[in-house]
Coordinates of C-alpha atoms in Angstrom, one line a residue:
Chain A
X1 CA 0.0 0.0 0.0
X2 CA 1.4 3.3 -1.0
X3 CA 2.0 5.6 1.5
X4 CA 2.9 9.5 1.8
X5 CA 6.1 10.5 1.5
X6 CA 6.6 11.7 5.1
X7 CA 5.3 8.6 7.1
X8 CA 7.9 6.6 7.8
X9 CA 5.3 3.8 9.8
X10 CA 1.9 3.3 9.5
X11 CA 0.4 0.7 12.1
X12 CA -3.3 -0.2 11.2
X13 CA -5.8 -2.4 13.7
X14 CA -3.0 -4.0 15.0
X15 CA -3.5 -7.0 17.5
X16 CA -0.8 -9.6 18.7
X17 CA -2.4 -12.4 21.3
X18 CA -0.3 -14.5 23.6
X19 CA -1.0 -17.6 25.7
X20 CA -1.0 -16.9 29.4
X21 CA 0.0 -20.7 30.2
X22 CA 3.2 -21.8 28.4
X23 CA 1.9 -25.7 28.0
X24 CA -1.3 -24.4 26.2
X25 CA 0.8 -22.0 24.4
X26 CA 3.3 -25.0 22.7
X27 CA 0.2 -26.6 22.0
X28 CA -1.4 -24.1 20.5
X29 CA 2.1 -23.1 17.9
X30 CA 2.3 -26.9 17.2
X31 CA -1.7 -26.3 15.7
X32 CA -0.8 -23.4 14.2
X33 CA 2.8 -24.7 12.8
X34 CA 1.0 -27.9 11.1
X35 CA -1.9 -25.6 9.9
X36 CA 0.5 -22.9 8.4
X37 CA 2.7 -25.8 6.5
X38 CA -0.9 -28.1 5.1
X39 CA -1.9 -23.9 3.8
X40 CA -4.5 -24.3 6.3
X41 CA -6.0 -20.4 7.6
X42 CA -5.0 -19.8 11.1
X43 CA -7.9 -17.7 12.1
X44 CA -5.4 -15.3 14.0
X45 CA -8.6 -13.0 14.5
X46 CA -10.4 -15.0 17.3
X47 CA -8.6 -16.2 20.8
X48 CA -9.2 -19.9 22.2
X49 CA -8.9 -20.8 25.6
X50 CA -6.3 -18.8 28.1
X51 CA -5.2 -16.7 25.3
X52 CA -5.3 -12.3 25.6
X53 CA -4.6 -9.7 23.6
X54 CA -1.3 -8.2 24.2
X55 CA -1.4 -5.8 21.8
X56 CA -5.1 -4.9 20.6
X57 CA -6.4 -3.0 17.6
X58 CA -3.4 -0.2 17.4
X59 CA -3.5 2.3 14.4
X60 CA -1.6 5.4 14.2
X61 CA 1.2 7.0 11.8
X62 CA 4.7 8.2 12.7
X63 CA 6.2 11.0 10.7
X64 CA 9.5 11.2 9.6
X65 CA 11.5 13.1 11.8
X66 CA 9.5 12.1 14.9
X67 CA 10.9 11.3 18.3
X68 CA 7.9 9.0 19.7
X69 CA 7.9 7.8 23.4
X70 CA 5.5 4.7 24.3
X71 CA 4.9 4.6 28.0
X72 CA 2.8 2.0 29.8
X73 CA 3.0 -0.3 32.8
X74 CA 4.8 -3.4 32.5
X75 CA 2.5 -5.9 30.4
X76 CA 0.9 -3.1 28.6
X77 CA 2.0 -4.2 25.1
X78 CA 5.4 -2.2 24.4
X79 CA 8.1 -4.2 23.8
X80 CA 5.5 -6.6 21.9
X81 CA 4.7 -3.0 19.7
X82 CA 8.5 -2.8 19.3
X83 CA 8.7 -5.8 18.2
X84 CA 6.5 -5.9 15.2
X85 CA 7.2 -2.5 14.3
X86 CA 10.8 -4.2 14.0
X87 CA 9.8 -6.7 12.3
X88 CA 10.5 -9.6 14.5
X89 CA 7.4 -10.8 15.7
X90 CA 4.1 -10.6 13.1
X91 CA 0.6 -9.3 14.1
X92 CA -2.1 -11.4 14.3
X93 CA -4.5 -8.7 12.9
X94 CA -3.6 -5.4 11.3
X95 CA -0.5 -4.2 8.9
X96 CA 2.6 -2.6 9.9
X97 CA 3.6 -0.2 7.1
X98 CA 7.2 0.7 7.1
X99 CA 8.3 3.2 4.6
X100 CA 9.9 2.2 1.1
X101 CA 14.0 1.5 1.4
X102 CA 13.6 2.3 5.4
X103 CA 16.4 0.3 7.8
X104 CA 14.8 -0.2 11.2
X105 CA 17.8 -0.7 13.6
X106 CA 16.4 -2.3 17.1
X107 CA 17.9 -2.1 20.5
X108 CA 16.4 -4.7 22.9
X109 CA 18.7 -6.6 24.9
X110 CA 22.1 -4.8 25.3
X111 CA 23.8 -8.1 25.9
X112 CA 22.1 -9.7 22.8
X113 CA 24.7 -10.3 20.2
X114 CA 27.7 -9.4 22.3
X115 CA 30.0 -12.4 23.7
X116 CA 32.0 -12.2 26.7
X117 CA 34.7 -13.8 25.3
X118 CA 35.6 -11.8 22.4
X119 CA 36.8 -8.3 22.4
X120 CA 35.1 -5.2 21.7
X121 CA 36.4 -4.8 18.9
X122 CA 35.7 -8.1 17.6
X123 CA 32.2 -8.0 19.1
X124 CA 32.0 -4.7 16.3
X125 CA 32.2 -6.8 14.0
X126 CA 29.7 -9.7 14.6
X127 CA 26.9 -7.3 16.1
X128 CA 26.9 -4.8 13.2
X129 CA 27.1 -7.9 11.0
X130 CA 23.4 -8.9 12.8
X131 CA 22.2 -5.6 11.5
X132 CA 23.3 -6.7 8.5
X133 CA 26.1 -4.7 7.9
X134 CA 29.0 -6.3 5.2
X135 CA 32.8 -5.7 5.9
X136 CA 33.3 -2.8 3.9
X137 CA 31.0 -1.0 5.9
X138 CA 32.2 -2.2 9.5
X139 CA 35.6 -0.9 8.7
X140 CA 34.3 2.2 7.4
X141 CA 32.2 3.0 10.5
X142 CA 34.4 1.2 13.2
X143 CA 36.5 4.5 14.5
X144 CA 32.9 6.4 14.8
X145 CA 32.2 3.5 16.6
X146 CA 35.1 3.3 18.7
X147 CA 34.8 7.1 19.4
X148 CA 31.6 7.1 20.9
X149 CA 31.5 4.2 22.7
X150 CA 34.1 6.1 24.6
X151 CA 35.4 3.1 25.5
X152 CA 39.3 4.4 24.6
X153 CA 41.8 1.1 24.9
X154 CA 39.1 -1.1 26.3
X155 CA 37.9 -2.2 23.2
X156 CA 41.0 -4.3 23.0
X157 CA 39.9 -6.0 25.9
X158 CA 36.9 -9.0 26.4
X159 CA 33.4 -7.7 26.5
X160 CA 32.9 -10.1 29.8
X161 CA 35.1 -7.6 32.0
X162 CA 33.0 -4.8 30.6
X163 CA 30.6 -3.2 33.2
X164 CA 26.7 -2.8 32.1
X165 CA 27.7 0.7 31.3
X166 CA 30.3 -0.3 29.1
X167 CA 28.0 -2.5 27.4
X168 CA 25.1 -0.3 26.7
X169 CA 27.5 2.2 24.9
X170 CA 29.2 -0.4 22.7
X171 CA 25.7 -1.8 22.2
X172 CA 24.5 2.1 21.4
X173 CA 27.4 2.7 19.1
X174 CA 27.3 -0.1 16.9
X175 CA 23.5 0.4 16.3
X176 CA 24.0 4.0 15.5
X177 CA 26.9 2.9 12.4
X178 CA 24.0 1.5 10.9
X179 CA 22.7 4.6 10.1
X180 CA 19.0 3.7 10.5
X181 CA 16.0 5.5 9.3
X182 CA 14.3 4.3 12.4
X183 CA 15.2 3.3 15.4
X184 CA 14.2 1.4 18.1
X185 CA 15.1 1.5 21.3
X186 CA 13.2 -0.5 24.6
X187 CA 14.4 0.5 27.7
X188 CA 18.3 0.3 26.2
X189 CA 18.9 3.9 27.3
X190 CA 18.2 2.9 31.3
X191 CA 21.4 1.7 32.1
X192 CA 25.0 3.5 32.0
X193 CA 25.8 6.8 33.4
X194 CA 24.3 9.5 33.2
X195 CA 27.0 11.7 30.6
X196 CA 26.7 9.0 28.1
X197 CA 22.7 8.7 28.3
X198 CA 22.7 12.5 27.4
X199 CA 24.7 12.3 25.0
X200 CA 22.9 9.6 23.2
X201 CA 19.5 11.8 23.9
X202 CA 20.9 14.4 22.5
X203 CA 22.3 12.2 19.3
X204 CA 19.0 11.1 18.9
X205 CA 17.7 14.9 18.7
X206 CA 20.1 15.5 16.3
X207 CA 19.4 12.7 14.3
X208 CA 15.5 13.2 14.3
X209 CA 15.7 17.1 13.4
X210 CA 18.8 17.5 10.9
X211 CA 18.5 14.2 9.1
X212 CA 14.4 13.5 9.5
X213 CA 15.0 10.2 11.0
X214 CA 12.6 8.5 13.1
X215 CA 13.2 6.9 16.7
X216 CA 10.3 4.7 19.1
X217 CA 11.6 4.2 22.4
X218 CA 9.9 2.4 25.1
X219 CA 11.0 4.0 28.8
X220 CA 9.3 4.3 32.3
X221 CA 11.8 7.1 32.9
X222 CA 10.0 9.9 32.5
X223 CA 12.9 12.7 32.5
X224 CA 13.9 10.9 29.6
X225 CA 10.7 11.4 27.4
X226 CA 10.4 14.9 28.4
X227 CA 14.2 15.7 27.4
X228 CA 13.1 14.2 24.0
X229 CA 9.8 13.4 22.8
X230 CA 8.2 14.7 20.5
X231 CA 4.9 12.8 20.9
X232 CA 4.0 10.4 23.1
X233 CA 1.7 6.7 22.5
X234 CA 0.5 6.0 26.1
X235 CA -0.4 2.0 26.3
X236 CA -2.1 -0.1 28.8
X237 CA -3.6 -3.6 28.2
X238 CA -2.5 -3.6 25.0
X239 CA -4.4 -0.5 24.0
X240 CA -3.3 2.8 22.7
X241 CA -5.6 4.7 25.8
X242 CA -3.9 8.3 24.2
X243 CA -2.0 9.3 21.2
X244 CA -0.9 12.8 21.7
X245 CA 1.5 15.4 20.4
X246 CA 1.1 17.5 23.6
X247 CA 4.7 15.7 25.8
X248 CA 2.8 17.2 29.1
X249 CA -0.5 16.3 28.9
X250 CA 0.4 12.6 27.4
X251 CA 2.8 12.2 30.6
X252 CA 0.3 13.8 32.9
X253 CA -2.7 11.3 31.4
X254 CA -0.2 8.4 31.8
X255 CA 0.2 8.9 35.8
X256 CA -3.1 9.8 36.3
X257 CA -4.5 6.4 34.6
X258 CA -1.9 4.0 34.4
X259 CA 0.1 4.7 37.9
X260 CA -3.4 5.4 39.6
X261 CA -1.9 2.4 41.8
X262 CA 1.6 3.5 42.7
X263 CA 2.2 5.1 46.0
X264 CA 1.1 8.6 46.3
X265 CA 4.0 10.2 47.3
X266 CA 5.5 8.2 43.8
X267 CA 2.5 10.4 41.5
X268 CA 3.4 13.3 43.4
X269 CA 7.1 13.4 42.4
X270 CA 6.1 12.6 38.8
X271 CA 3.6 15.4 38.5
X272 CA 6.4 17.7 40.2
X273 CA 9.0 16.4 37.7
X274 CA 7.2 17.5 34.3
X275 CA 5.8 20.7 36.2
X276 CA 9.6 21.6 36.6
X277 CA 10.4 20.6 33.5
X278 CA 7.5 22.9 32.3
X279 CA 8.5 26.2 33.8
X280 CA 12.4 25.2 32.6
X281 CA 10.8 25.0 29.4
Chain B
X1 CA 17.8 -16.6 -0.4
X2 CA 18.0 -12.8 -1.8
X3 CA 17.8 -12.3 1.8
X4 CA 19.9 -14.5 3.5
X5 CA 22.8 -13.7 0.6
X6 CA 22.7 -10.4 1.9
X7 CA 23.5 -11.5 5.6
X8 CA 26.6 -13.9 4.3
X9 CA 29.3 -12.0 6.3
X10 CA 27.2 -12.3 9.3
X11 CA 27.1 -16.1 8.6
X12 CA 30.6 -16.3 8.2
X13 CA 31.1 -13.5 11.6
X14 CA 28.9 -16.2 13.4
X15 CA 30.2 -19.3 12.6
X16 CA 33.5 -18.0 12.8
X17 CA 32.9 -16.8 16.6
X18 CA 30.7 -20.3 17.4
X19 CA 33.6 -22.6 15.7
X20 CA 35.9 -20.4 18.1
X21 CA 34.0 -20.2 21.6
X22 CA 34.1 -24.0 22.3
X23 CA 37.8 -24.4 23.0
X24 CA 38.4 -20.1 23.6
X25 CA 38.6 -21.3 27.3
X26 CA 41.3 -24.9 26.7
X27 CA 44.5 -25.4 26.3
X28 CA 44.5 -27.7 24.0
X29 CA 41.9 -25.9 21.9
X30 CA 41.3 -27.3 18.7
X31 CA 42.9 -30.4 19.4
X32 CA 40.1 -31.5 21.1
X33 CA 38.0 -32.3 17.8
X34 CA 40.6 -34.8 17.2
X35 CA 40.5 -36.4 20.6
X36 CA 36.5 -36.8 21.0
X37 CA 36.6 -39.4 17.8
X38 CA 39.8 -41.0 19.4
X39 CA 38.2 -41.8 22.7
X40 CA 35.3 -43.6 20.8
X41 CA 37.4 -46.1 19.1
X42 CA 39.3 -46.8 22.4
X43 CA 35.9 -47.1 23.7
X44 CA 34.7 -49.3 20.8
X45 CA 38.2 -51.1 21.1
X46 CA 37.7 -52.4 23.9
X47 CA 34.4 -53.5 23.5
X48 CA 35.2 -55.4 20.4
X49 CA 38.1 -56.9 22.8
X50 CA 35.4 -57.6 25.2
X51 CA 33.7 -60.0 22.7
X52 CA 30.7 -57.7 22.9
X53 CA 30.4 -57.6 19.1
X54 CA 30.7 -59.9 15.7
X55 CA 31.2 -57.4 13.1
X56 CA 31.5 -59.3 10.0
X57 CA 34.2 -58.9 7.4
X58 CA 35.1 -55.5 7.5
X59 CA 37.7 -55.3 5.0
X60 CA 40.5 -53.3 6.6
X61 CA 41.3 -53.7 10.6
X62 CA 38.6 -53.7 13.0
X63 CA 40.5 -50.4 14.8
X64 CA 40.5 -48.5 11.4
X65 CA 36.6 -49.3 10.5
X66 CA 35.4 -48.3 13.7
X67 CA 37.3 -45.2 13.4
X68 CA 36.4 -44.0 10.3
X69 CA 33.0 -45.2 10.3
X70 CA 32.5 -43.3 13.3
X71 CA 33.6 -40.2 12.0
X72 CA 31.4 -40.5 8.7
X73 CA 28.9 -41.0 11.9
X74 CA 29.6 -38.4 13.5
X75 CA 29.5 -35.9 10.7
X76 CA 25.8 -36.6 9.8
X77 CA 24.8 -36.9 13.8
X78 CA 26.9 -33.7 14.9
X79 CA 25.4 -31.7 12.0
X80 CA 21.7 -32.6 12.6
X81 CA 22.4 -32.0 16.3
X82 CA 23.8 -28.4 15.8
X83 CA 21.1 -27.8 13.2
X84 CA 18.1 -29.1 15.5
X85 CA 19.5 -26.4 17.9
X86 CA 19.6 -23.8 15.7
X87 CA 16.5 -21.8 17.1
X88 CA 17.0 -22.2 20.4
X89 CA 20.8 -21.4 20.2
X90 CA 20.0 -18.1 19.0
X91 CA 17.1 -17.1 20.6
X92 CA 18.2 -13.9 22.1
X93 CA 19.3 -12.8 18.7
X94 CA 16.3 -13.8 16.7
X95 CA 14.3 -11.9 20.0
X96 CA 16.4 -9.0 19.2
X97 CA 17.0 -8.6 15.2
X98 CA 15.6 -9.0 12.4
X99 CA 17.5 -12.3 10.7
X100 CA 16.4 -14.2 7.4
X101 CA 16.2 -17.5 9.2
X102 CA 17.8 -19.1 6.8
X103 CA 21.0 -17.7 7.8
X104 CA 21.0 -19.4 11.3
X105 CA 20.6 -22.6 9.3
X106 CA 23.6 -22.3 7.1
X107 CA 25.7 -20.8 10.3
X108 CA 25.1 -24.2 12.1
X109 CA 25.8 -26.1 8.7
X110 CA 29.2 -24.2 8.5
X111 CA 30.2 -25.1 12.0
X112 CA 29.8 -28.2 12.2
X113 CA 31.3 -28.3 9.0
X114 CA 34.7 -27.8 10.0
X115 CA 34.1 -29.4 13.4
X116 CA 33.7 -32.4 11.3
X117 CA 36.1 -31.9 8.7
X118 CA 39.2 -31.6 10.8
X119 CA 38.7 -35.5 11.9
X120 CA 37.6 -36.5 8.7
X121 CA 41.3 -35.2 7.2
X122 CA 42.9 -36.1 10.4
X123 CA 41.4 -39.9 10.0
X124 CA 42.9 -40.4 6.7
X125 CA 46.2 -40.8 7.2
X126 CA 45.2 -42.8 10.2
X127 CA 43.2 -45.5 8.2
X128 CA 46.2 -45.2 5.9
X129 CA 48.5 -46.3 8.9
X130 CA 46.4 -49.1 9.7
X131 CA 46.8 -50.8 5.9
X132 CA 44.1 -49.2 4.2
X133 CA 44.5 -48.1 0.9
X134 CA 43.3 -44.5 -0.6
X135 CA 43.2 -45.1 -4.2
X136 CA 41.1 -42.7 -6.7
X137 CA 38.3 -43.1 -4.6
X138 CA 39.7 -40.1 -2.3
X139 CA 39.0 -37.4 -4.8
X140 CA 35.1 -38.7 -5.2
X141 CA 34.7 -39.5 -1.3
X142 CA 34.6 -36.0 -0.5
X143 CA 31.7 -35.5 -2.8
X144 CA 29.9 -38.8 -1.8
X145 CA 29.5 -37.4 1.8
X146 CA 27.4 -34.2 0.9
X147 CA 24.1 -36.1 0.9
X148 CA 25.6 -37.7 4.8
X149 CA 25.5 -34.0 5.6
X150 CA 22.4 -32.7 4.1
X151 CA 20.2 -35.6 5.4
X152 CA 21.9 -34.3 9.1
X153 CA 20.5 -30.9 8.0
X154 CA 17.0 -31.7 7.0
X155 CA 16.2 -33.8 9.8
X156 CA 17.9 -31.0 11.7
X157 CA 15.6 -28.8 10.4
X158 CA 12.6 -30.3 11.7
X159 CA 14.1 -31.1 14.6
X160 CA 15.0 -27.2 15.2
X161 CA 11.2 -26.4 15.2
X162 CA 9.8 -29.7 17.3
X163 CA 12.3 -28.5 20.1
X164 CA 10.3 -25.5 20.4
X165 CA 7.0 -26.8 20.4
X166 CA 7.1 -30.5 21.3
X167 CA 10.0 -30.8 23.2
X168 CA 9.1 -34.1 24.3
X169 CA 9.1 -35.5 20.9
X170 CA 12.7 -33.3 20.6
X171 CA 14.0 -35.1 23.2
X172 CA 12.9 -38.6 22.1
X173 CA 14.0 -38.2 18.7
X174 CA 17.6 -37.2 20.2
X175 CA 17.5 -40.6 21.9
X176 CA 16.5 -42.6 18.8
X177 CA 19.0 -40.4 16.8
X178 CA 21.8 -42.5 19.5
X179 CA 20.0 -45.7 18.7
X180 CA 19.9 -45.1 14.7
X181 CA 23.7 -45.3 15.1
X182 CA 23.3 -49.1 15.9
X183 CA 21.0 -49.5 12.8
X184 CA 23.7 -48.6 10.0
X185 CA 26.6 -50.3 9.8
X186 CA 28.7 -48.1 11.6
X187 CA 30.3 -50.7 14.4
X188 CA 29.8 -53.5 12.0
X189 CA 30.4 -54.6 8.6
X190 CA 27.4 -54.2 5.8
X191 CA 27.7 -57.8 5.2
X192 CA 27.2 -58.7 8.9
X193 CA 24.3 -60.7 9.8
X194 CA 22.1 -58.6 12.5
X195 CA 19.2 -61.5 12.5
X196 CA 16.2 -59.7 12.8
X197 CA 17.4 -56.1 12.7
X198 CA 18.4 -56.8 9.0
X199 CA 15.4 -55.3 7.1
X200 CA 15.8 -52.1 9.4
X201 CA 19.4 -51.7 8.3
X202 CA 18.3 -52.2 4.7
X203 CA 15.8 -50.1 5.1
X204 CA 17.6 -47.3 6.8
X205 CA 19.3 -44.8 4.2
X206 CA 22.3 -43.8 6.4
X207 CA 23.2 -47.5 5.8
X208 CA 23.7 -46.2 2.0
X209 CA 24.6 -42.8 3.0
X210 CA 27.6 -43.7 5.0
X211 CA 28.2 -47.5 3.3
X212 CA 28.6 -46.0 0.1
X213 CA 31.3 -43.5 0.6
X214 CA 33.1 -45.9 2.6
X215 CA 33.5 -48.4 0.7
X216 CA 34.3 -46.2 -2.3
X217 CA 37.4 -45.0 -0.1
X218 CA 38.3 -48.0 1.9
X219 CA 38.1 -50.7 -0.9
X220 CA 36.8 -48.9 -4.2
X221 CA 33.8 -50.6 -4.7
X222 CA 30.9 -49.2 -5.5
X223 CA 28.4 -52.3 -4.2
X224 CA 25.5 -49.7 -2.9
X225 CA 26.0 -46.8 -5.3
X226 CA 22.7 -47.6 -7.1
X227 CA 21.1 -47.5 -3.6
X228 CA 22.7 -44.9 -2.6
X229 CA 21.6 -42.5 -6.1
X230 CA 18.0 -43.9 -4.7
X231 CA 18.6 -42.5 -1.3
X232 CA 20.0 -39.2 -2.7
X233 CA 16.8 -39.2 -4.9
X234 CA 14.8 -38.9 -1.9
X235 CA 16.6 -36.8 0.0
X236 CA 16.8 -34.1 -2.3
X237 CA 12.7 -34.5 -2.2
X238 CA 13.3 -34.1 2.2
X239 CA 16.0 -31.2 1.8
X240 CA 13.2 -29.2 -0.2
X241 CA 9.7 -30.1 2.2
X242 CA 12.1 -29.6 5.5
X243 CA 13.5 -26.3 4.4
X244 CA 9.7 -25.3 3.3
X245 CA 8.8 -27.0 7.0
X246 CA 11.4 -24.5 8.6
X247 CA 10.7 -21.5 7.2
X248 CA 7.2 -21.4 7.3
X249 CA 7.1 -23.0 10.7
X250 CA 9.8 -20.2 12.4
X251 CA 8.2 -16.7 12.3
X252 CA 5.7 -18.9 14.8
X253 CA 8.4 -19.8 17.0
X254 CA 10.1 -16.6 17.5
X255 CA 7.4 -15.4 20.4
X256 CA 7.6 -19.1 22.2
X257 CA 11.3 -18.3 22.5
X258 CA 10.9 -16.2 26.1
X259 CA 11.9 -19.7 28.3
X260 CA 15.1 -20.6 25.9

């Protein structure tokens, strides 16, 4: 389906269902992997026993250029979002539209790809190859990778003495060298210190506003989504509850009906954190 | 394939690093693919010794038969064994990037390719040492084990997605994969006279699939070859429906992978 030149993803009616009991849940793939190889329809659209929706009837369009937060209480369907808009899992129901010639670069697990054994710099060269990167380009990129991992001689050493830290900013690096159109990060950004993490927010400012690129990143650090969002998809039970361009309000709608639970004292901190944020502003 | 071309330095990254890892952390690193088929003929050895076993006429030395039937063995078991753990070996990574899945199939082929390889060469001059002779038969032997290691990846192949979803059956069929090895004349001559295990080992096509090549390098005779084009008839049939089996069956599996 054609879309305009400006939307980089267009999600429409997307569901995803999961099994909450992982006995009934092997049972039910071994149905569906003997009816998807007899050409058999899966009927994705209707749930059997002890399955939900995790994700349930989500449409919306991201622009080029957009940095999109999705906020939402553990369970609430993120990481599953991430995932198809990455291309790794499928929908059940719906289409995710991703724009013509577009590389999606995902961050989900830092340590994903990396092994302990080998050094940084040989660790460059497998991870980047996951992202599907050939030779040519690794060495081309690998001393902008080097330089901001900020990792300096360590990169000569294994990636098992590496702190978490360490890790997130190889892992950071090496996605960036693939110069993605969008990127995806869940939760990636929540470890390492705190210099790094600003720098990469404000790389991914840069990248979003000078070269129209678009970034989704799933955090429950809210600091984080006020320093860059531009929008922000607020999920719970698998719905999109609000879809709004308005950083404030999304954040403030988000504590009000998704932390309604959390301590008091927790809400109150939150709303005094995007108040302050406000009058910086 | 368009796809998976595209990924073929991260195949060779992967393999590279997975062929590596194993022995990273020995001393004796990559010595110790040559010392895992030694310890089986010193276990077979002394079974043999033991009186446990008639083998038959096997043409060269017992020592030398076991040793290189072994290692033909080994090549088709090792490779459906690294292939049926393809998915769950890299779950993370299929969790976390977008991979034709394809490539995690050819990644697994490649290393337990040179796993398997290294003994292979390293049996030859062995077998030599024991008073077999390599005549022209060397040059076509490497090519007469291809379909050994493709039937190890199609089963594989269907393996990789039943340990996923029916790990049972997984499981079981990794147990009758051990027993299969008993079936095929591997520990005893073709000839030998099994009673009523004989129709199975007829029936079986690793008894082609390894009896061929083996014979063409051990005594140049070519006794099962018309069997054996049969078998490689087939297989190509099995190579095709498992790869179909796979592909279609893995963008299901990726979301079951949370436990692996």
């Amino acid at each position: 389906m054609d879309m305009a030149a400006d939307i980089s993803i267009r999600l429409e009616g997307i569901s995803k269902k999961f099994c909450s009991d992982i006995k009934t849940n092997l049972w039910y793939c071994l149905q569906d992997v003997t009816k998807v190889n007899l050409n058999l329809s899966l009927k994705r659209n209707r749930l059997r026993k002890k399955e939900f929706w995790a994700l349930d009837e989500i449409s919306t369009s991201i622009s080029k250029g957009e940095v999109i937060a999705m906020v939402g209480k553990n369970g609430s369907g993120k990481t599953t979002l991430s995932r198809i808009i990455s291309g790794i899992y499928q929908p059940d129901k719906g289409n995710c539209h991703i724009g013509s010639n577009l590389r999606v670069t995902p961050i989900f697990a830092l340590k994903a790809g990396l092994h302990p054994l080998y050094t940084g710099k040989e660790n460059i060269y497998l991870k980047a190859a996951a992202y599907g990167m050939n030779e040519k380009e690794i060495d081309e990129a690998l001393d902008n990778i080097i330089t901001f991992s900020e990792l300096g001689e360590f990169i000569h050493t294994p990636v098992g003495s590496y702190s978490t830290g360490m890790k997130a900013r190889l892992s950071y690096a090496i996605a960036m060298a693939t110069n993605p159109d969008i990127f995806v990060i869940d939760e990636a950004l929540a470890v390492g210190d705190a210099v790094f993490r600003a720098k990469c927010l404000e790389h991914i400012r840069k990248m979003t506003k000078e070269r129209k690129k678009t970034v989704v990143y799933v955090t429950h650090h809210l600091d984080r989504v006020l320093q860059t969002a531009d929008r922000v998809l607020v999920l719970d039970k698998g719905k999109l509850i609000r879809d709004t361009y308005d950083v404030k309000d999304g954040l403030q709608f988000y504590i009000k009906n998704c932390l309604k639970d959390e301590a008091l004292e927790r809400q109150e901190a939150l709303r005094e954190l995007i108040e302050q944020w406000d009058n910086e502003k | 394939m368009k796809g998976i071309l595209s990924y073929r330095y991260f195949i060779q990254q992967l393999a590279k690093v997975n062929i590596l890892t194993r022995y990273k952390k020995t001393r004796l690193g990559v010595l110790w693919m040559l010392l895992s088929p030694l310890l089986t003929v010193v276990i077979w050895v002394t079974l043999h010794k033991a009186g446990l076993f008639q083998p038959g006429d096997t043409g060269i030395s017992y020592p030398a038969y076991v040793f290189f039937s072994t290692t033909l063995w080994a090549l088709f078991y090792e490779t459906y064994r690294s292939v049926s753990e393809s998915v769950t070996f890299n779950s993370k990574l299929l969790l976390s990037h977008r991979i034709p899945y394809g490539t995690i199939v050819i990644e697994r082929m490649i290393f337990q390719f040179v796993h398997s390889m290294i003994p292979l060469l390293l049996s030859l001059p062995v077998i030599y040492l024991f008073g077999a002779e390599l005549g022209a038969g060397l040059f076509f032997f490497f090519f007469s084990i291809i379909p050994l290691l493709l039937f190890g990846v199609a089963i594989g192949m269907v393996v990789a997605v039943l340990k996923v979803v029916a790990v049972d059956f997984s499981n079981a069929m990794d147990e009758f994969m051990r027993v299969v090895k008993f079936l095929c004349p591997v520990v005893y001559a073709s000839q030998a006279d099994l009673g009523f295990l004989n129709p199975i080992v007829k029936w079986n096509p690793l008894t082609y699939l390894i009896g061929f090549p083996r014979d063409l390098l051990l005594n140049q005779h070519l006794g099962l070859g018309q069997n054996y084009l049969w078998v490689c008839l087939g297989l190509c049939m099995f190579l095709l429906l498992s790869y179909r089996f796979f592909t279609k069956s893995a963008p299901l599996l990726v979301e079951r992978l949370f436990g692996n």
